[in-house]
Structures are given as C-alpha cells and as structure tokens.
Amino acid sequence: LVFSDYARNAARMAALIAMNNEFESNRLVDRLLDPSSGTDPAVLLAAADVAYRARQNANVSRLLDRAAQLDPGNTDVQLRRASLAFDDRKFADAEGILRPLAIGGSPNLAAQVALARVVEAQGDLVQARAILGSAVAGNPGVAEPGLRLAAMELRANQPAAAAEVMNRMINSARDGEAANAAGMMLADENRFDEARTRFRQAVD
C-alpha cells in the first residue's frame, strides 16, 4: 500500500500526538514548514487538522499560515484559519478572513454559515440573520443554513421564529430528510418534545 505525502505525514503526526510526544511533533512541524522540504498545502492542511484535534493551536497556526502563503486562494485553509481565530475569541480576525469568502458574487456556503456565527458572537443578531437568510435563499434544498438559522433563533430565545424557519425548510423538501435533520438539531439542544414532533414529520 503506497501512501501519499498527505496521508503519510498526517498519520505520522497523529502517531506522535497520540504518544504525547510534543517534542517530536514540533520537530515534524518544523520540517514541514522548511521551504526546502517542498511540502504542499494539502500536506500542511492534513497535519494542521491532526494538530487541531490535539489542541496544539500554536502548531495549527504555524501550519495554516504557511499553507496560506503557498496558496492564498485555498478556501479550506482560510476556513480553518477563521475557525482557529474564533476558538481563540479573535472575532475580528475571523470576520476579516471569512467576509471576502461569504460576501460577493459567488459566496461560499461554509463561509456564510461561519461568518454568521462570528457576527452572532459579537452580538449583531440582525446581521447574522441576514447572512443566514441569504445562505438559505441561495442554496435551495440544502438544509444546513436553515438549521443554523433555526439554532441561532433558539439561542436568542426565539422558539417561534426557529419553528417558522424549520417549517419553511421542511415544506420545501420532498422527503423526510429535512424534518429528520431538524429533529436531530433540536435533540442536540435538549428540546426533546419538539424533536419528537419533527421526527414524526420525517416518518410521515
């Protein structure tokens, strides 16, 4: 079985982290960042994902910054950089990364959803609703933006607005998947009675 550089370095990084070998994992990151190594953005991204799961945020940042230098237009890299900034509560940094991806002629759905979460965390619910509303309108048949909007309304203690969003999402679907997804979201929010209602809709 022949492994690509992507898989081999991700597996090695995972093994070092699993052994709590921070010294060796740092050395691996140093090697990956060395320009003479010729490491491409996909390998850097794989290592960053492993380091992120181990909460080695310093290494994640280094790997993603290098990947961004090599491939500034890589959306996956930018989304991960924004996620890291959000985790560190650097909301302005996260917004600065996400806004060019989320607003414009060809908005990226993942960036729209993430930007709405960042804006919500900064207390601007009006703008967050507008961003998610645009995502819903621009992606008919895709449940995620509607679910995110409904979840945001629940966090804002607006259950009626959340129910309205879910009803529109479910009514626009031709099968039970949207209702089932709504039920799963409600269950995750510990709203079990409402979740059961959505699951019954899915069955129907």
PDB file of C-alpha atoms in Angstrom, residues 18-153:
ATOM      1  CA  ALA A  18      -1.113  10.004  20.343  1.00  0.00           C
ATOM      2  CA  MET A  19       2.163   9.212  22.100  1.00  0.00           C
ATOM      3  CA  ASN A  20       2.118  12.689  23.694  1.00  0.00           C
ATOM      4  CA  ASN A  21       5.460  13.275  22.011  1.00  0.00           C
ATOM      5  CA  GLU A  22       5.218  17.053  21.729  1.00  0.00           C
ATOM      6  CA  PHE A  23       8.942  17.480  21.078  1.00  0.00           C
ATOM      7  CA  GLU A  24       8.891  15.179  18.072  1.00  0.00           C
ATOM      8  CA  SER A  25       5.611  16.566  16.751  1.00  0.00           C
ATOM      9  CA  ASN A  26       7.118  20.066  16.925  1.00  0.00           C
ATOM     10  CA  ARG A  27      10.143  18.805  15.012  1.00  0.00           C
ATOM     11  CA  LEU A  28       7.868  17.335  12.361  1.00  0.00           C
ATOM     12  CA  VAL A  29       6.089  20.664  12.014  1.00  0.00           C
ATOM     13  CA  ASP A  30       9.453  22.400  11.650  1.00  0.00           C
ATOM     14  CA  ARG A  31      10.360  20.009   8.841  1.00  0.00           C
ATOM     15  CA  LEU A  32       7.033  20.508   7.102  1.00  0.00           C
ATOM     16  CA  LEU A  33       7.482  24.289   7.290  1.00  0.00           C
ATOM     17  CA  ASP A  34      11.014  24.225   5.911  1.00  0.00           C
ATOM     18  CA  PRO A  35      10.796  25.701   2.386  1.00  0.00           C
ATOM     19  CA  SER A  36      13.385  23.193   1.185  1.00  0.00           C
ATOM     20  CA  SER A  37      11.004  20.332   2.028  1.00  0.00           C
ATOM     21  CA  GLY A  38       8.672  21.290  -0.812  1.00  0.00           C
ATOM     22  CA  THR A  39       5.660  20.479   1.348  1.00  0.00           C
ATOM     23  CA  ASP A  40       2.450  21.361  -0.470  1.00  0.00           C
ATOM     24  CA  PRO A  41      -0.660  22.961   1.105  1.00  0.00           C
ATOM     25  CA  ALA A  42      -2.587  19.665   1.195  1.00  0.00           C
ATOM     26  CA  VAL A  43       0.046  18.072   3.446  1.00  0.00           C
ATOM     27  CA  LEU A  44       0.176  21.154   5.670  1.00  0.00           C
ATOM     28  CA  LEU A  45      -3.608  21.067   5.931  1.00  0.00           C
ATOM     29  CA  ALA A  46      -3.592  17.393   6.912  1.00  0.00           C
ATOM     30  CA  ALA A  47      -1.037  17.997   9.658  1.00  0.00           C
ATOM     31  CA  ALA A  48      -2.951  21.069  10.844  1.00  0.00           C
ATOM     32  CA  ASP A  49      -6.167  19.042  11.165  1.00  0.00           C
ATOM     33  CA  VAL A  50      -4.416  16.435  13.303  1.00  0.00           C
ATOM     34  CA  ALA A  51      -2.784  19.091  15.484  1.00  0.00           C
ATOM     35  CA  TYR A  52      -6.134  20.861  15.850  1.00  0.00           C
ATOM     36  CA  ARG A  53      -7.794  17.724  17.176  1.00  0.00           C
ATOM     37  CA  ALA A  54      -4.980  17.508  19.741  1.00  0.00           C
ATOM     38  CA  ARG A  55      -5.484  21.205  20.616  1.00  0.00           C
ATOM     39  CA  GLN A  56      -1.963  22.113  19.595  1.00  0.00           C
ATOM     40  CA  ASN A  57      -3.135  25.506  18.427  1.00  0.00           C
ATOM     41  CA  ALA A  58       0.335  27.009  18.103  1.00  0.00           C
ATOM     42  CA  ASN A  59       1.319  24.339  15.594  1.00  0.00           C
ATOM     43  CA  VAL A  60      -2.041  24.648  13.835  1.00  0.00           C
ATOM     44  CA  SER A  61      -1.474  28.359  13.359  1.00  0.00           C
ATOM     45  CA  ARG A  62       2.030  27.865  12.003  1.00  0.00           C
ATOM     46  CA  LEU A  63       0.923  25.204   9.539  1.00  0.00           C
ATOM     47  CA  LEU A  64      -2.073  27.153   8.304  1.00  0.00           C
ATOM     48  CA  ASP A  65      -0.109  30.383   7.926  1.00  0.00           C
ATOM     49  CA  ARG A  66       2.416  28.568   5.735  1.00  0.00           C
ATOM     50  CA  ALA A  67      -0.357  26.931   3.696  1.00  0.00           C
ATOM     51  CA  ALA A  68      -1.947  30.362   3.193  1.00  0.00           C
ATOM     52  CA  GLN A  69       1.370  31.735   1.958  1.00  0.00           C
ATOM     53  CA  LEU A  70       1.680  28.936  -0.593  1.00  0.00           C
ATOM     54  CA  ASP A  71      -1.954  29.015  -1.718  1.00  0.00           C
ATOM     55  CA  PRO A  72      -3.700  32.259  -0.681  1.00  0.00           C
ATOM     56  CA  GLY A  73      -6.876  31.349  -2.540  1.00  0.00           C
ATOM     57  CA  ASN A  74      -7.371  27.983  -0.835  1.00  0.00           C
ATOM     58  CA  THR A  75     -10.795  28.215   0.785  1.00  0.00           C
ATOM     59  CA  ASP A  76     -10.238  25.202   3.060  1.00  0.00           C
ATOM     60  CA  VAL A  77      -7.137  26.823   4.528  1.00  0.00           C
ATOM     61  CA  GLN A  78      -8.924  30.121   5.122  1.00  0.00           C
ATOM     62  CA  LEU A  79     -11.915  28.433   6.754  1.00  0.00           C
ATOM     63  CA  ARG A  80      -9.604  26.647   9.175  1.00  0.00           C
ATOM     64  CA  ARG A  81      -7.733  29.870   9.942  1.00  0.00           C
ATOM     65  CA  ALA A  82     -11.061  31.521  10.736  1.00  0.00           C
ATOM     66  CA  SER A  83     -12.097  28.592  12.948  1.00  0.00           C
ATOM     67  CA  LEU A  84      -8.864  28.841  14.901  1.00  0.00           C
ATOM     68  CA  ALA A  85      -9.323  32.594  15.353  1.00  0.00           C
ATOM     69  CA  PHE A  86     -12.906  32.022  16.528  1.00  0.00           C
ATOM     70  CA  ASP A  87     -11.760  29.432  19.068  1.00  0.00           C
ATOM     71  CA  ASP A  88      -9.284  31.996  20.397  1.00  0.00           C
ATOM     72  CA  ARG A  89     -12.116  34.557  20.557  1.00  0.00           C
ATOM     73  CA  LYS A  90     -10.376  36.726  17.977  1.00  0.00           C
ATOM     74  CA  PHE A  91     -13.680  37.526  16.357  1.00  0.00           C
ATOM     75  CA  ALA A  92     -12.469  40.493  14.301  1.00  0.00           C
ATOM     76  CA  ASP A  93      -9.711  38.337  12.789  1.00  0.00           C
ATOM     77  CA  ALA A  94     -12.169  35.562  11.983  1.00  0.00           C
ATOM     78  CA  GLU A  95     -14.574  38.025  10.390  1.00  0.00           C
ATOM     79  CA  GLY A  96     -11.790  39.529   8.293  1.00  0.00           C
ATOM     80  CA  ILE A  97     -10.919  36.098   6.921  1.00  0.00           C
ATOM     81  CA  LEU A  98     -14.497  34.986   6.281  1.00  0.00           C
ATOM     82  CA  ARG A  99     -16.150  38.082   4.863  1.00  0.00           C
ATOM     83  CA  PRO A 100     -14.398  38.023   1.448  1.00  0.00           C
ATOM     84  CA  LEU A 101     -15.427  34.369   1.069  1.00  0.00           C
ATOM     85  CA  ALA A 102     -19.003  34.838   2.250  1.00  0.00           C
ATOM     86  CA  ILE A 103     -19.984  38.112   0.616  1.00  0.00           C
ATOM     87  CA  GLY A 104     -19.750  38.683  -3.108  1.00  0.00           C
ATOM     88  CA  GLY A 105     -20.606  37.207  -6.460  1.00  0.00           C
ATOM     89  CA  SER A 106     -20.047  33.539  -5.565  1.00  0.00           C
ATOM     90  CA  PRO A 107     -20.440  33.229  -1.802  1.00  0.00           C
ATOM     91  CA  ASN A 108     -19.114  30.089  -0.162  1.00  0.00           C
ATOM     92  CA  LEU A 109     -21.827  28.407   1.932  1.00  0.00           C
ATOM     93  CA  ALA A 110     -19.473  27.205   4.676  1.00  0.00           C
ATOM     94  CA  ALA A 111     -18.028  30.718   4.934  1.00  0.00           C
ATOM     95  CA  GLN A 112     -21.513  32.238   5.135  1.00  0.00           C
ATOM     96  CA  VAL A 113     -22.507  29.911   7.962  1.00  0.00           C
ATOM     97  CA  ALA A 114     -19.241  30.540   9.805  1.00  0.00           C
ATOM     98  CA  LEU A 115     -19.446  34.317   9.323  1.00  0.00           C
ATOM     99  CA  ALA A 116     -22.969  34.357  10.731  1.00  0.00           C
ATOM    100  CA  ARG A 117     -21.719  32.539  13.844  1.00  0.00           C
ATOM    101  CA  VAL A 118     -18.885  35.045  14.261  1.00  0.00           C
ATOM    102  CA  VAL A 119     -21.209  38.010  13.838  1.00  0.00           C
ATOM    103  CA  GLU A 120     -23.661  36.456  16.298  1.00  0.00           C
ATOM    104  CA  ALA A 121     -20.860  36.005  18.828  1.00  0.00           C
ATOM    105  CA  GLN A 122     -20.199  39.738  18.516  1.00  0.00           C
ATOM    106  CA  GLY A 123     -23.833  40.437  19.369  1.00  0.00           C
ATOM    107  CA  ASP A 124     -25.134  41.500  15.947  1.00  0.00           C
ATOM    108  CA  LEU A 125     -28.129  39.201  15.518  1.00  0.00           C
ATOM    109  CA  VAL A 126     -29.664  41.346  12.782  1.00  0.00           C
ATOM    110  CA  GLN A 127     -26.644  40.926  10.529  1.00  0.00           C
ATOM    111  CA  ALA A 128     -26.292  37.239  11.429  1.00  0.00           C
ATOM    112  CA  ARG A 129     -29.923  36.637  10.401  1.00  0.00           C
ATOM    113  CA  ALA A 130     -29.348  38.485   7.145  1.00  0.00           C
ATOM    114  CA  ILE A 131     -26.271  36.403   6.307  1.00  0.00           C
ATOM    115  CA  LEU A 132     -28.029  33.118   7.029  1.00  0.00           C
ATOM    116  CA  GLY A 133     -31.155  34.285   5.224  1.00  0.00           C
ATOM    117  CA  SER A 134     -29.026  34.946   2.151  1.00  0.00           C
ATOM    118  CA  ALA A 135     -27.467  31.489   2.508  1.00  0.00           C
ATOM    119  CA  VAL A 136     -30.918  29.877   2.692  1.00  0.00           C
ATOM    120  CA  ALA A 137     -32.137  31.775  -0.373  1.00  0.00           C
ATOM    121  CA  GLY A 138     -29.011  30.983  -2.367  1.00  0.00           C
ATOM    122  CA  ASN A 139     -28.969  27.275  -1.570  1.00  0.00           C
ATOM    123  CA  PRO A 140     -32.470  25.879  -2.083  1.00  0.00           C
ATOM    124  CA  GLY A 141     -32.794  22.300  -0.985  1.00  0.00           C
ATOM    125  CA  VAL A 142     -29.766  22.491   1.317  1.00  0.00           C
ATOM    126  CA  ALA A 143     -30.779  22.041   4.946  1.00  0.00           C
ATOM    127  CA  GLU A 144     -27.689  23.345   6.744  1.00  0.00           C
ATOM    128  CA  PRO A 145     -28.202  27.125   6.517  1.00  0.00           C
ATOM    129  CA  GLY A 146     -31.818  26.755   7.636  1.00  0.00           C
ATOM    130  CA  LEU A 147     -30.772  24.572  10.546  1.00  0.00           C
ATOM    131  CA  ARG A 148     -28.120  27.081  11.553  1.00  0.00           C
ATOM    132  CA  LEU A 149     -30.631  29.910  11.401  1.00  0.00           C
ATOM    133  CA  ALA A 150     -33.133  27.946  13.495  1.00  0.00           C
ATOM    134  CA  ALA A 151     -30.429  27.098  16.051  1.00  0.00           C
ATOM    135  CA  MET A 152     -29.465  30.760  16.263  1.00  0.00           C
ATOM    136  CA  GLU A 153     -33.083  31.737  16.924  1.00  0.00           C
TER     137      GLU A 153
END
